[in-house]
Short mmCIF file of C-alpha atoms in Angstrom, two decimals:
data_model
loop_
_atom_site.label_atom_id
_atom_site.label_comp_id
_atom_site.label_asym_id
_atom_site.label_seq_id
_atom_site.Cartn_x
_atom_site.Cartn_y
_atom_site.Cartn_z
CA UNK A 7 -0.88 38.41 22.59
CA UNK A 8 -1.26 34.96 21.06
CA UNK A 9 -4.85 33.83 21.24
CA UNK A 10 -4.32 30.16 20.39
CA UNK A 11 -1.39 28.29 21.91
CA UNK A 12 -0.47 24.93 20.39
CA UNK A 13 1.79 22.21 21.76
CA UNK A 14 4.03 20.38 21.24
CA UNK A 15 6.01 22.09 18.49
CA UNK A 16 7.13 18.70 17.18
CA UNK A 17 6.10 15.13 17.86
CA UNK A 18 7.58 11.77 16.93
CA UNK A 19 5.36 8.70 17.18
CA UNK A 20 5.84 5.07 16.22
CA UNK A 21 3.57 3.55 13.61
CA UNK A 22 0.38 2.35 15.25
CA UNK A 23 0.72 4.72 18.17
CA UNK A 24 -1.52 7.58 19.27
CA UNK A 25 -0.55 11.15 18.36
CA UNK A 26 -1.93 13.89 20.61
CA UNK A 27 -1.71 17.61 19.86
CA UNK A 28 -3.10 20.21 22.23
CA UNK A 29 -4.39 23.75 21.84
CA UNK A 30 -5.53 26.34 24.35
CA UNK A 31 -7.44 29.50 23.58
CA UNK A 32 -8.21 32.67 25.48
CA UNK A 33 -11.16 34.30 23.71
CA UNK A 34 -14.40 32.78 25.02
CA UNK A 35 -16.21 34.23 22.00
CA UNK A 36 -14.57 31.63 19.74
CA UNK A 37 -17.21 29.17 18.55
CA UNK A 38 -15.58 27.11 15.81
CA UNK A 39 -12.41 25.06 16.21
CA UNK A 40 -10.94 23.40 13.11
CA UNK A 41 -7.77 21.40 12.61
CA UNK A 42 -5.79 21.64 9.38
CA UNK A 43 -3.23 19.20 7.99
CA UNK A 44 -0.46 20.51 5.76
CA UNK A 45 1.98 18.45 3.72
CA UNK A 46 5.21 20.03 2.38
CA UNK A 47 4.58 22.12 -0.72
CA UNK A 48 0.81 22.04 -0.26
CA UNK A 49 -1.77 24.29 1.29
CA UNK A 50 -3.44 23.35 4.58
CA UNK A 51 -6.43 21.03 4.28
CA UNK A 52 -9.36 21.01 6.68
CA UNK A 53 -9.16 17.77 8.65
CA UNK A 54 -11.87 17.93 11.29
CA UNK A 55 -13.68 20.67 13.24
CA UNK A 56 -15.78 21.04 16.37
CA UNK A 57 -18.17 23.55 17.91
CA UNK A 58 -18.28 24.25 21.66
CA UNK A 59 -21.66 22.56 22.23
CA UNK A 60 -19.97 19.18 21.61
CA UNK A 61 -17.26 17.61 23.80
CA UNK A 62 -15.93 15.14 21.27
CA UNK A 63 -16.06 14.53 17.54
CA UNK A 64 -14.65 11.52 15.74
CA UNK A 65 -13.97 11.04 12.05
CA UNK A 66 -12.19 7.80 11.25
CA UNK A 67 -8.86 7.75 13.08
CA UNK A 68 -9.09 11.45 13.99
CA UNK A 69 -10.83 12.68 17.15
CA UNK A 70 -11.20 16.17 18.59
CA UNK A 71 -11.71 16.45 22.33
CA UNK A 72 -13.05 19.79 23.56
CA UNK A 73 -13.02 21.13 27.13
CA UNK A 74 -14.97 24.37 27.23
CA UNK A 75 -14.33 25.16 30.90
CA UNK A 76 -10.57 24.72 30.48
CA UNK A 77 -10.61 26.49 27.10
CA UNK A 78 -8.65 23.64 25.57
CA UNK A 79 -9.08 21.27 22.66
CA UNK A 80 -6.96 18.49 21.32
CA UNK A 81 -6.48 16.31 18.26
CA UNK A 82 -5.97 12.57 18.72
CA UNK A 83 -4.73 10.47 15.81
CA UNK A 84 -5.28 6.80 16.51
CA UNK A 85 -3.19 4.07 14.84
CA UNK A 86 -0.83 6.73 13.45
CA UNK A 87 0.62 5.96 10.03
CA UNK A 88 3.72 7.28 8.22
CA UNK A 89 1.34 8.97 5.77
CA UNK A 90 0.07 11.09 8.67
CA UNK A 91 3.49 12.77 8.87
CA UNK A 92 2.67 16.43 8.28
CA UNK A 93 2.27 19.75 10.04
CA UNK A 94 -0.97 20.19 11.96
CA UNK A 95 -2.50 23.55 12.79
CA UNK A 96 -5.33 24.17 15.20
CA UNK A 97 -7.44 27.27 14.68
CA UNK A 98 -10.30 29.15 16.27
CA UNK A 99 -12.83 31.63 14.98
CA UNK A 100 -15.99 33.39 16.07
CA UNK A 101 -19.14 33.86 14.08
CA UNK A 102 -18.99 36.80 11.67
CA UNK A 103 -15.37 37.60 12.52
CA UNK A 104 -14.41 36.73 8.95
CA UNK A 105 -11.11 35.15 9.90
CA UNK A 106 -9.51 32.37 11.91
CA UNK A 107 -6.69 32.54 14.45
CA UNK A 108 -4.13 29.79 13.95
CA UNK A 109 -1.88 28.02 16.42
CA UNK A 110 1.83 27.86 15.63
CA UNK A 111 1.67 24.32 14.28
CA UNK A 112 2.94 20.87 15.25
CA UNK A 113 5.24 18.86 13.01
CA UNK A 114 4.29 15.20 13.35
CA UNK A 115 6.65 12.45 12.27
CA UNK A 116 5.37 8.88 12.33
CA UNK A 117 8.23 6.37 12.23
CA UNK A 118 7.61 3.04 10.47
CA UNK B 5 -15.17 20.95 -8.49
CA UNK B 6 -13.90 21.16 -4.89
CA UNK B 7 -10.58 22.87 -5.51
CA UNK B 8 -8.96 26.23 -5.24
CA UNK B 9 -6.52 26.65 -8.12
CA UNK B 10 -3.56 28.99 -7.82
CA UNK B 11 -1.19 30.10 -10.56
CA UNK B 12 1.71 30.23 -10.96
CA UNK B 13 3.04 27.55 -8.60
CA UNK B 14 6.44 29.21 -8.44
CA UNK B 15 7.48 32.81 -9.13
CA UNK B 16 10.84 34.53 -8.98
CA UNK B 17 10.75 38.30 -9.31
CA UNK B 18 13.11 41.20 -8.94
CA UNK B 19 12.44 44.06 -6.57
CA UNK B 20 11.44 46.37 -9.45
CA UNK B 21 9.13 43.90 -11.19
CA UNK B 22 5.34 43.87 -11.31
CA UNK B 23 3.66 40.50 -11.20
CA UNK B 24 0.28 39.03 -10.31
CA UNK B 25 -0.86 35.91 -8.50
CA UNK B 26 -4.13 34.34 -9.55
CA UNK B 27 -6.67 32.23 -7.68
CA UNK B 28 -9.82 30.57 -8.96
CA UNK B 29 -12.61 28.53 -7.36
CA UNK B 30 -15.87 27.19 -8.76
CA UNK B 31 -17.48 26.00 -5.54
CA UNK B 32 -19.80 28.99 -5.28
CA UNK B 33 -17.92 30.22 -2.23
CA UNK B 34 -18.60 33.90 -1.56
CA UNK B 35 -15.61 34.58 0.71
CA UNK B 36 -12.04 34.51 -0.56
CA UNK B 37 -8.81 35.11 1.27
CA UNK B 38 -5.12 35.77 0.73
CA UNK B 39 -2.72 34.32 3.29
CA UNK B 40 1.06 34.53 3.52
CA UNK B 41 3.01 31.66 5.04
CA UNK B 42 6.66 31.66 6.00
CA UNK B 43 8.53 28.40 6.53
CA UNK B 44 7.51 26.54 9.70
CA UNK B 45 4.96 29.25 10.57
CA UNK B 46 1.15 29.34 10.47
CA UNK B 47 -0.68 31.11 7.65
CA UNK B 48 -0.92 34.85 8.22
CA UNK B 49 -4.05 36.61 6.97
CA UNK B 50 -3.58 39.42 4.46
CA UNK B 51 -6.96 40.17 2.87
CA UNK B 52 -10.57 38.98 2.98
CA UNK B 53 -13.13 39.48 0.22
CA UNK B 54 -16.78 38.92 1.01
CA UNK B 55 -19.21 38.95 -1.92
CA UNK B 56 -16.50 40.49 -4.09
CA UNK B 57 -15.92 43.40 -1.71
CA UNK B 58 -12.79 43.87 0.36
CA UNK B 59 -13.86 43.37 3.97
CA UNK B 60 -10.56 42.92 5.83
CA UNK B 61 -7.11 44.33 5.12
CA UNK B 62 -4.68 43.25 7.83
CA UNK B 63 -2.56 46.40 7.48
CA UNK B 64 -0.75 44.93 4.49
CA UNK B 65 1.82 47.20 2.76
CA UNK B 66 0.55 48.87 -0.41
CA UNK B 67 3.06 46.97 -2.54
CA UNK B 68 0.46 44.17 -2.28
CA UNK B 69 -2.78 45.04 -4.09
CA UNK B 70 -5.71 42.61 -4.11
CA UNK B 71 -8.44 42.45 -6.70
CA UNK B 72 -11.62 40.39 -6.95
CA UNK B 73 -12.93 40.66 -10.54
CA UNK B 74 -15.84 38.27 -9.91
CA UNK B 75 -17.08 35.69 -7.44
CA UNK B 76 -14.74 32.99 -8.79
CA UNK B 77 -11.49 34.91 -9.21
CA UNK B 78 -9.05 36.58 -6.86
CA UNK B 79 -5.83 38.30 -7.85
CA UNK B 80 -2.90 39.64 -5.87
CA UNK B 81 -0.88 42.29 -7.67
CA UNK B 82 2.73 42.62 -6.56
CA UNK B 83 4.99 45.64 -7.09
CA UNK B 84 8.33 46.72 -5.65
CA UNK B 85 8.54 43.80 -3.27
CA UNK B 86 11.33 43.23 -0.79
CA UNK B 87 13.33 40.01 -0.24
CA UNK B 88 11.54 39.54 3.08
CA UNK B 89 8.28 39.18 1.12
CA UNK B 90 9.51 35.81 -0.12
CA UNK B 91 7.00 33.25 1.14
CA UNK B 92 4.24 30.83 0.19
CA UNK B 93 1.14 32.81 -0.78
CA UNK B 94 -2.05 30.90 -0.18
CA UNK B 95 -5.50 31.61 -1.51
CA UNK B 96 -8.47 30.19 0.36
CA UNK B 97 -12.23 30.26 0.06
CA UNK B 98 -15.21 29.49 2.26
CA UNK B 99 -18.96 29.48 1.66
CA UNK B 100 -19.31 32.73 3.61
CA UNK B 101 -17.24 34.69 6.08
CA UNK B 102 -19.22 32.96 8.79
CA UNK B 103 -16.45 30.46 9.35
CA UNK B 104 -18.37 27.42 10.49
CA UNK B 105 -17.29 25.63 7.37
CA UNK B 106 -13.54 26.12 7.44
CA UNK B 107 -11.32 27.16 4.58
CA UNK B 108 -10.53 25.41 1.35
CA UNK B 109 -6.93 26.34 0.57
CA UNK B 110 -5.11 26.24 -2.73
CA UNK B 111 -1.63 24.74 -3.00
CA UNK B 112 -0.09 28.19 -3.02
CA UNK B 113 2.41 30.20 -5.03
CA UNK B 114 6.01 29.95 -3.85
CA UNK B 115 7.33 33.50 -4.31
CA UNK B 116 11.00 34.38 -4.26
CA UNK B 117 12.03 38.04 -4.41
CA UNK B 118 15.60 38.60 -5.55
#
């Protein structure tokens, strides 16, 4: 049973547009929700993360929106750039679990 | 130093070979992880070391043998692998296994088993 469902699987956005990637989780014990960005041939890199006591977190062009009652969170990339083209993974973990559960990933392509 | 360094970057090995993957971090992180990633898939947890002790083994076949010689180093010993073990092997670290800090991943070792 997949605990974190991510959508869409792939996304194509024009330069300057807004990219939106969604994740839904099932385990209400999760209390940390990071997003990772992975370029081809590289390991994932932590992009931004949120905890359930906050509904939104913004870092530059990247924003996480969190809806605790719906058990959903999303990544918004404002003013998307070709350099943002990568695979994005959402994840969820709970304190002391020692590991994260990853979504299946979204391949983002930003067209110039 | 804010990096996790993995060596080698690429490895081709036969099914009867023995090889080792190495991972090093100097961030003072006390939790280290091995992940396996297949193409277009998320990372899949293999092992977790917390304060140099193995704390999680995700039912990984014994042909994969982890080792944590000290708080900065993590090895993955490989023996009698199968072609389906070909993948990107990622090492990661975090300050503790309390994951409110996220992982720092290395760039991985691209392993091909022939």
